[in-house]
Short mmCIF file of C-alpha atoms in Angstrom, two decimals:
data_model
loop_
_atom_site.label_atom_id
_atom_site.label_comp_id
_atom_site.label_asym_id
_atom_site.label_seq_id
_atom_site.Cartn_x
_atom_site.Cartn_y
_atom_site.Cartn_z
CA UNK I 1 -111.40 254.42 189.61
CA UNK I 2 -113.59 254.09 186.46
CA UNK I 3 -111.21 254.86 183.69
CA UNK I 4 -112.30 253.15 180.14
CA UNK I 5 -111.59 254.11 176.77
CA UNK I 6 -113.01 252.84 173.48
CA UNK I 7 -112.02 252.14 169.82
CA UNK I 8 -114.86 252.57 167.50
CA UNK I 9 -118.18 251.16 169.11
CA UNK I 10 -115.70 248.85 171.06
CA UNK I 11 -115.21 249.42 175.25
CA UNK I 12 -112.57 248.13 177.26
CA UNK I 13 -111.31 248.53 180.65
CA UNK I 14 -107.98 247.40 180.03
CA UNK I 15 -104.94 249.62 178.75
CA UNK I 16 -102.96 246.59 178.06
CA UNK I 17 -103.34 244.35 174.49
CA UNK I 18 -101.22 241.33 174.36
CA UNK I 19 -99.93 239.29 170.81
CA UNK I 20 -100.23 235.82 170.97
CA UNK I 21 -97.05 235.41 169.41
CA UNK I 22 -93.18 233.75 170.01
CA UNK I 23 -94.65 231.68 173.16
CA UNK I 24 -92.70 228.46 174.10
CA UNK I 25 -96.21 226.45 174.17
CA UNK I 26 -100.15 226.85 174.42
CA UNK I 27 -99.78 226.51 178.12
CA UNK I 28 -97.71 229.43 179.03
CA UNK I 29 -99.37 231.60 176.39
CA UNK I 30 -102.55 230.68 178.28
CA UNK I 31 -101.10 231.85 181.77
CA UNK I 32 -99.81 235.03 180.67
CA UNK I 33 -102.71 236.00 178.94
CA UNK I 34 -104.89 235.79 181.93
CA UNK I 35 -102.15 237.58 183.44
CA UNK I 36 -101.81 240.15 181.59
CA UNK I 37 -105.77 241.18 182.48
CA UNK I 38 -105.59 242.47 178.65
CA UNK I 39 -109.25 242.03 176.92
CA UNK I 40 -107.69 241.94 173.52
CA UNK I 41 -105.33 239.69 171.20
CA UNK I 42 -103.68 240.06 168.59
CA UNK I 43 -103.75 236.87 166.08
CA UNK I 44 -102.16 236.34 162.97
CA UNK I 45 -103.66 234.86 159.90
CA UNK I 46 -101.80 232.05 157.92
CA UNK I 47 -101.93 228.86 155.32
CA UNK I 48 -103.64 226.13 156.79
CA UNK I 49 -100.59 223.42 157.02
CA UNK I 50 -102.49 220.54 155.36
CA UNK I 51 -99.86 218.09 155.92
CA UNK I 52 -100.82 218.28 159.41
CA UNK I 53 -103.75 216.82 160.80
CA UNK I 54 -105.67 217.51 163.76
CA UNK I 55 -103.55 220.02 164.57
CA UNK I 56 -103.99 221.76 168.15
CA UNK I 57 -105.86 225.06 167.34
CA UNK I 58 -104.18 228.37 169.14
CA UNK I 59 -108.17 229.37 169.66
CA UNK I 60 -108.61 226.84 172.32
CA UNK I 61 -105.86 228.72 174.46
CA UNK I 62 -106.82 231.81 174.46
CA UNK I 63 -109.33 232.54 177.99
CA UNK I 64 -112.72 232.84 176.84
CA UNK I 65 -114.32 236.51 176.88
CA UNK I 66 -110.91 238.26 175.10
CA UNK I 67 -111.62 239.62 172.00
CA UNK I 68 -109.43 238.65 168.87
CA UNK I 69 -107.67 241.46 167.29
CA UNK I 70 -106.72 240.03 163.37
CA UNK I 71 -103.27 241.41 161.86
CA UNK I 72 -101.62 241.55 158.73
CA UNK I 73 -98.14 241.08 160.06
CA UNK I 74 -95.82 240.37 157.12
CA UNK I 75 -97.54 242.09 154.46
CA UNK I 76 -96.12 244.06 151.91
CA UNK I 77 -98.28 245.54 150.23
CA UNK I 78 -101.74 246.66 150.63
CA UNK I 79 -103.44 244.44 148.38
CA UNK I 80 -102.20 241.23 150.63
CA UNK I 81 -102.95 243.16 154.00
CA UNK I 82 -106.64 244.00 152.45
CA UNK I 83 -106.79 240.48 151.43
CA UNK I 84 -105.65 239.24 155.16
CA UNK I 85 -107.75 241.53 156.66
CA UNK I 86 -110.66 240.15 154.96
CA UNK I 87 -109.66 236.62 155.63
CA UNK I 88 -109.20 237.50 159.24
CA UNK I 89 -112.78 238.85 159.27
CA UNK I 90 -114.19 235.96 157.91
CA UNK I 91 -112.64 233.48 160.50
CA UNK I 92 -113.26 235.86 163.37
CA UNK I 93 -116.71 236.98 161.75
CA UNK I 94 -115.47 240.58 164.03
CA UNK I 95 -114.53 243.59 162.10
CA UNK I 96 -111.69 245.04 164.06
CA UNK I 97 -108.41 244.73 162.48
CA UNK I 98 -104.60 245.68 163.24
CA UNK I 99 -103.43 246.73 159.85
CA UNK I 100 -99.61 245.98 158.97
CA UNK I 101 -97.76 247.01 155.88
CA UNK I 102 -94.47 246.08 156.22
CA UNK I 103 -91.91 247.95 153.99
CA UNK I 104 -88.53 246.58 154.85
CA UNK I 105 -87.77 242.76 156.59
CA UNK I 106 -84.80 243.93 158.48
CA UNK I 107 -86.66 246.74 160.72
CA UNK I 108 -89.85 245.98 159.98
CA UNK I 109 -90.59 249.62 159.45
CA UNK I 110 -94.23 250.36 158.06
CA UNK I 111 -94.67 251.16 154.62
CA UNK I 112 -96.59 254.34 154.75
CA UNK I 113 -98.40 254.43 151.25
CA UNK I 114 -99.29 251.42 151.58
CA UNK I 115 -100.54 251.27 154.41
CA UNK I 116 -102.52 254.48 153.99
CA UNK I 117 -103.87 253.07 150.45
CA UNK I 118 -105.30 249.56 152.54
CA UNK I 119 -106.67 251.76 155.68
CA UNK I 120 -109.00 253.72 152.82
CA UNK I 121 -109.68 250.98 151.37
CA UNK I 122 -110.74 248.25 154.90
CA UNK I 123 -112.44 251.63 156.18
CA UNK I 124 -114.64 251.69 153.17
CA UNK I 125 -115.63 247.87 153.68
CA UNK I 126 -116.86 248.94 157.08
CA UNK I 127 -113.56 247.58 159.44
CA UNK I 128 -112.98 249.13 162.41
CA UNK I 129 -109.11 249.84 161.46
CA UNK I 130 -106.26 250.11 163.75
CA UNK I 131 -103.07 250.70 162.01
CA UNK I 132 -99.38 250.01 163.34
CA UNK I 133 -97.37 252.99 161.78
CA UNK I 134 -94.21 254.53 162.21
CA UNK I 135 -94.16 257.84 164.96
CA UNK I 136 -94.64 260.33 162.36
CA UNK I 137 -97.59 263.25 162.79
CA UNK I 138 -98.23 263.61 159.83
CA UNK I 139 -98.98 259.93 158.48
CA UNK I 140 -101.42 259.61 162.13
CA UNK I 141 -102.86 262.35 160.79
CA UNK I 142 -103.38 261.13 157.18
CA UNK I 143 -104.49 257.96 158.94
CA UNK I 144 -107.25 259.58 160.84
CA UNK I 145 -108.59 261.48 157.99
CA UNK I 146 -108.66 257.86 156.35
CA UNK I 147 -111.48 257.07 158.68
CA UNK I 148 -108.93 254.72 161.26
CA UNK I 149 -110.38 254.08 164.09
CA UNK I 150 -107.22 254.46 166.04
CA UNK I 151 -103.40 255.45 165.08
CA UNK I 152 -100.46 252.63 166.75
CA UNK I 153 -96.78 254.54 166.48
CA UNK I 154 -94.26 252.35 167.44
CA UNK I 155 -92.02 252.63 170.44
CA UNK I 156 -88.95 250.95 168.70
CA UNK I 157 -88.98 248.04 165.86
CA UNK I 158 -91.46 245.52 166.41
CA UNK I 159 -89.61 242.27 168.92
CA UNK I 160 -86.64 244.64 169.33
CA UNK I 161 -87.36 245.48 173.06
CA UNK I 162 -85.37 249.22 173.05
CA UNK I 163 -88.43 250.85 174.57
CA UNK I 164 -89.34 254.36 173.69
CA UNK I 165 -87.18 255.75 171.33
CA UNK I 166 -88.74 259.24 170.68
CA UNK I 167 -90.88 260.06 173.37
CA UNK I 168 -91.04 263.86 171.65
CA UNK I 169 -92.36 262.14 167.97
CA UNK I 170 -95.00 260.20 170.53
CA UNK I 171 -96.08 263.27 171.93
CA UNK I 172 -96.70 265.40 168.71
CA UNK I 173 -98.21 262.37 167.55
CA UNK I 174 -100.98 262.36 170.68
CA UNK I 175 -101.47 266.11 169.87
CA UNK I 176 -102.20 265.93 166.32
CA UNK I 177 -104.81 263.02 165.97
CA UNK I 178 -108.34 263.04 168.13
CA UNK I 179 -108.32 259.26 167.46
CA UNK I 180 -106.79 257.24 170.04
CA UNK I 181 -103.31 256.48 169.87
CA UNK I 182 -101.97 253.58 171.07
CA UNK I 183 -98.18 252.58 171.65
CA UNK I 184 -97.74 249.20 169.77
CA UNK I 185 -94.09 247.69 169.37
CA UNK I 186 -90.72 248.17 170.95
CA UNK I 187 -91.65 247.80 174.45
CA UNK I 188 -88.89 246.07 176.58
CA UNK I 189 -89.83 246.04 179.83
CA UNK I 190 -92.56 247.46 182.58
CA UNK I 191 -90.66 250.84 182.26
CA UNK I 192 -91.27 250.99 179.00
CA UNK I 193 -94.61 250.16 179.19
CA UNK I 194 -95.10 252.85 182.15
CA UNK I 195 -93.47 255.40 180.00
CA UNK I 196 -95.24 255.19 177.28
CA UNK I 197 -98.45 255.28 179.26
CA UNK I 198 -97.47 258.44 181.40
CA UNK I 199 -96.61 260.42 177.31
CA UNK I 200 -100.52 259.96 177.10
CA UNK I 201 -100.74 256.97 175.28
CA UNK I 202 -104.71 256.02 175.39
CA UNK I 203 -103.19 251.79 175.71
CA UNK I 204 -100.15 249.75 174.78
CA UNK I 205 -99.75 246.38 172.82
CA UNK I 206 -96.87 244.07 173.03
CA UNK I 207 -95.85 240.43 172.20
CA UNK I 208 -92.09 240.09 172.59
CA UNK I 209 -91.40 241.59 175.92
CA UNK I 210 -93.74 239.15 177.33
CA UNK I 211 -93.53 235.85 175.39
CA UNK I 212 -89.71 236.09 175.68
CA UNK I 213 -89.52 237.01 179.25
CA UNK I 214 -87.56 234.63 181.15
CA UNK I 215 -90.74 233.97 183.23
CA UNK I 216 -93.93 235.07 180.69
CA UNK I 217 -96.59 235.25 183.63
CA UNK I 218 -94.13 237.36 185.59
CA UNK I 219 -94.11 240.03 183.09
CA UNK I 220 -97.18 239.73 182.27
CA UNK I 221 -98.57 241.12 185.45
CA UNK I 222 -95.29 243.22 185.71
CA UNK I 223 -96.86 245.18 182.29
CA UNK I 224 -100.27 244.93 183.57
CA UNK I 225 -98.87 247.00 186.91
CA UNK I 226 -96.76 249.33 184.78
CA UNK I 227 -99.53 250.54 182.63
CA UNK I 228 -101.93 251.21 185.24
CA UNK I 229 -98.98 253.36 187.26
CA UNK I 230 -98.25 254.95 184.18
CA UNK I 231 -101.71 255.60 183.10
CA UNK I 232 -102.43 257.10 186.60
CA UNK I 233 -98.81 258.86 186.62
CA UNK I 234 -100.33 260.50 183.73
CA UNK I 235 -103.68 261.59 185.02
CA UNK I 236 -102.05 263.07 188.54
CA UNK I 237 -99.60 265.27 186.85
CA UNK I 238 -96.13 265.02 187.08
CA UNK I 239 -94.42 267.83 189.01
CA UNK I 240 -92.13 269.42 186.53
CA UNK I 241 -88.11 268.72 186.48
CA UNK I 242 -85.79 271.60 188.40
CA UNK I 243 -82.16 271.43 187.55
CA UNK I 244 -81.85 271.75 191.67
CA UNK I 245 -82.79 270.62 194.61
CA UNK I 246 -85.87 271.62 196.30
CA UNK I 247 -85.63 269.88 200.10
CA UNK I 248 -88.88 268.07 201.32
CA UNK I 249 -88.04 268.28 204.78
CA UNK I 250 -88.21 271.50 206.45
CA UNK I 251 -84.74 273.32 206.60
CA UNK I 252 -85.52 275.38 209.68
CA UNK I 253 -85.74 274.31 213.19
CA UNK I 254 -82.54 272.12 213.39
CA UNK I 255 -80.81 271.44 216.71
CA UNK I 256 -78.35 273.26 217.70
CA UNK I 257 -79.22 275.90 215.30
CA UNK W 1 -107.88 218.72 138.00
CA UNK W 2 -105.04 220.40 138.72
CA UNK W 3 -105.47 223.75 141.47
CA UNK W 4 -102.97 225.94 143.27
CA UNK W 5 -103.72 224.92 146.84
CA UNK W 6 -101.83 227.02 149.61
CA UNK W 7 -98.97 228.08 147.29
CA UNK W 8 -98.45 224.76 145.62
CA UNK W 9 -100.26 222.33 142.81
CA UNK W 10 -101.93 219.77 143.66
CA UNK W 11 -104.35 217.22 142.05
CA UNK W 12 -107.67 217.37 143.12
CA UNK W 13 -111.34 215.49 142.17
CA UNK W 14 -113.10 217.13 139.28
CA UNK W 15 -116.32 219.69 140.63
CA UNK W 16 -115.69 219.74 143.65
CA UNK W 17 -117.54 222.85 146.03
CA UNK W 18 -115.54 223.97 148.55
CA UNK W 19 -117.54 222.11 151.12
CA UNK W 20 -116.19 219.02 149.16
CA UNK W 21 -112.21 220.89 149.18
CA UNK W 22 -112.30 221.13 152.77
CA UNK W 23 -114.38 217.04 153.33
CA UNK W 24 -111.76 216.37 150.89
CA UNK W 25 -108.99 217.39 152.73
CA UNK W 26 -110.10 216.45 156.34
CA UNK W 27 -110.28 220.51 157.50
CA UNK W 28 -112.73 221.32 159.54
CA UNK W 29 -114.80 224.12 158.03
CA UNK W 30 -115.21 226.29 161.47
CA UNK W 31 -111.65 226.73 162.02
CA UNK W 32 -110.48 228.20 158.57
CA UNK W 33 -111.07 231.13 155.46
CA UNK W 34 -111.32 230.08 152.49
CA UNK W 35 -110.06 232.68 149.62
CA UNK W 36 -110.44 231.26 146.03
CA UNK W 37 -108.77 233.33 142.96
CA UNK W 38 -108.34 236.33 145.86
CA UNK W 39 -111.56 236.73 146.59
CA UNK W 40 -112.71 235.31 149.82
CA UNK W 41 -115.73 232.62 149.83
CA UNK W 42 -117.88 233.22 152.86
CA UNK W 43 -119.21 230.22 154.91
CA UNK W 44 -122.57 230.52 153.43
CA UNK W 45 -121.17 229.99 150.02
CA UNK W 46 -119.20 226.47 150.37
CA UNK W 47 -121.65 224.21 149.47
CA UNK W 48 -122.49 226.37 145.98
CA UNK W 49 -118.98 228.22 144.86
CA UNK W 50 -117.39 225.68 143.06
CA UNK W 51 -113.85 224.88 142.16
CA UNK W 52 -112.39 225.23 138.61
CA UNK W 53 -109.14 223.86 137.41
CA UNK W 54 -106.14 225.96 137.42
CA UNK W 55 -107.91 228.14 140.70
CA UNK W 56 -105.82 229.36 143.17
CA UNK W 57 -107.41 228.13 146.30
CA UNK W 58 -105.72 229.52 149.94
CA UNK W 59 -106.89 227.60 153.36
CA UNK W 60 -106.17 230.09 156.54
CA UNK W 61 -106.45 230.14 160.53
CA UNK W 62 -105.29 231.89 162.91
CA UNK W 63 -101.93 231.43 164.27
CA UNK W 64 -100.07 233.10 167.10
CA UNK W 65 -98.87 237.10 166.04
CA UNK W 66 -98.32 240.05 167.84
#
């Protein structure tokens, strides 16, 4: 079943974008990310340590043909995520970004000024912008009449694995925007992941729930199964919920009836 | 000369481009950005943008993030 989707001029097969974060070693990171089937990464952009030399590079690991996605994890305001986002353009010489303002280190909740004030500002310079915002309509709306090129509610705090916590919010979210929406954050496990596909989600990105998965390349085909049932859950339609029972097998013709 | 390199001084030789920074520093120019006085310098650039003292110079790759 032919079933792609597209951010900006980008087009992708896979519903599934992995972080390249929290992994025990290259390796692993390596194995899961073939895995995971996912045709984008998310990278972060840091200080050289210069005290280190020759220092493996995280490039090398990733499988050739997956296309970086650059963040500003950790910023806090919009003049250091604009400033990341143009450093991350300049190393991966691509234009997509995954824009982060952070407003508060203990849930890593979005700042939403800020972040709306850097998406105007990176979709101006001609990124292809993909924020990671909190589940509120309104601010995916905002974001979309910024010129984002998608709009990322999170599930649950970023790393905190408690799935999704407001399916409605998601929902409300997917009816207001045209751009796609992604689910990026919170995901625990493959149910998670399925769930948030079968609310309409257009793809999902995680880190976490795979990097700290007891077994990494486990999960990561166990989230590259989940979102392909839950995109296709979607698409069939999903009979509705009766508080009663409605038998599947016929209730007539019994012996000794 | 004295520049802010990655969040901390540090003496460096005098005119140096940012070619020479990197040569300098044994960082290999493909791998890294290059920002000076928050504004980045694009590859093209290194061998002409030069390097005052008292600049604030950052040195970035990527690293692994989610």
């Amino acid at each position: 079943m032919a079933d792609g989707w597209s951010i900006g001029k980008y087009a992708f097969e896979s519903r599934l974008l992995v972080g390249t974060g929290k992994y025990a070693d290259f390796p692993t990171m390596q194995r899961a990310l073939a895995a995971s089937g996912a045709e984008v990464v998310t990278v972060a952009v840091r200080r050289l340590d210069l005290s280190k030399k020759g220092d493996e590079s995280l490039l090398a690991w990733i499988p050739k043909g997956m296309r970086l996605l650059p963040n500003t994890a950790a910023c806090f305001t919009a003049d250091e995520a604009v400033r990341t986002a143009r450093l991350g353009r300049e190393l991966d010489m691509g234009d997509l970004v995954k824009l982060e303002v952070i407003g508060d280190r203990r849930t890593l909740f979005p700042d939403v000024e800020g972040l709306l004030q850097a998406a105007r500002i990176l979709v101006k310079e001609g990124f292809t912008v993909l924020p990671y915002t909190n589940d509120d309509p309104v601010t995916a709306k905002k974001l979309e009449d910024a010129g984002c090129a998608a709009v990322m509610p999170l599930g649950a705090p970023i790393g905190s694995g408690l799935g999704i916590r407001n399916p409605y919010n998601l929902r409300i979210v997917m009816e207001s925007v045209k751009i796609p929406v992604l689910v990026d954050a919170g995901v625990g496990s493959a149910s998670d992941a399925a769930v948030a596909m079968e609310l309409g989600a257009v793809a999902v990105l995680m880190n976490t729930a795979i990097a700290e998965a007891r077994d990494p390349v486990l999960m990561a085909e166990a989230m590259r199964a989940a979102v392909e049932a839950g995109r296709k859950s979607h698409l069939a339609g999903r009979i509705p919920m009766k508080l009663h029972a409605s038998a599947s097998s016929p209730m007539t013709g019994l012996i000794g009836s | 000369m004295q520049v802010r390199l990655n969040g901390e001084l540090r003496e460096i030789p005098d005119g140096l481009t940012v070619a020479g920074l990197l040569a300098h520093l044994g960082v290999k120019a493909p791998r890294v950005a290059v920002e000076v006085n928050e504004t980045v310098v694009t590859k093209d650039r290194y061998e002409a943008q030069r390097i005052g003292p008292g600049d604030t110079v950052e040195i970035v790759a990527f690293v692994g993030g989610g």
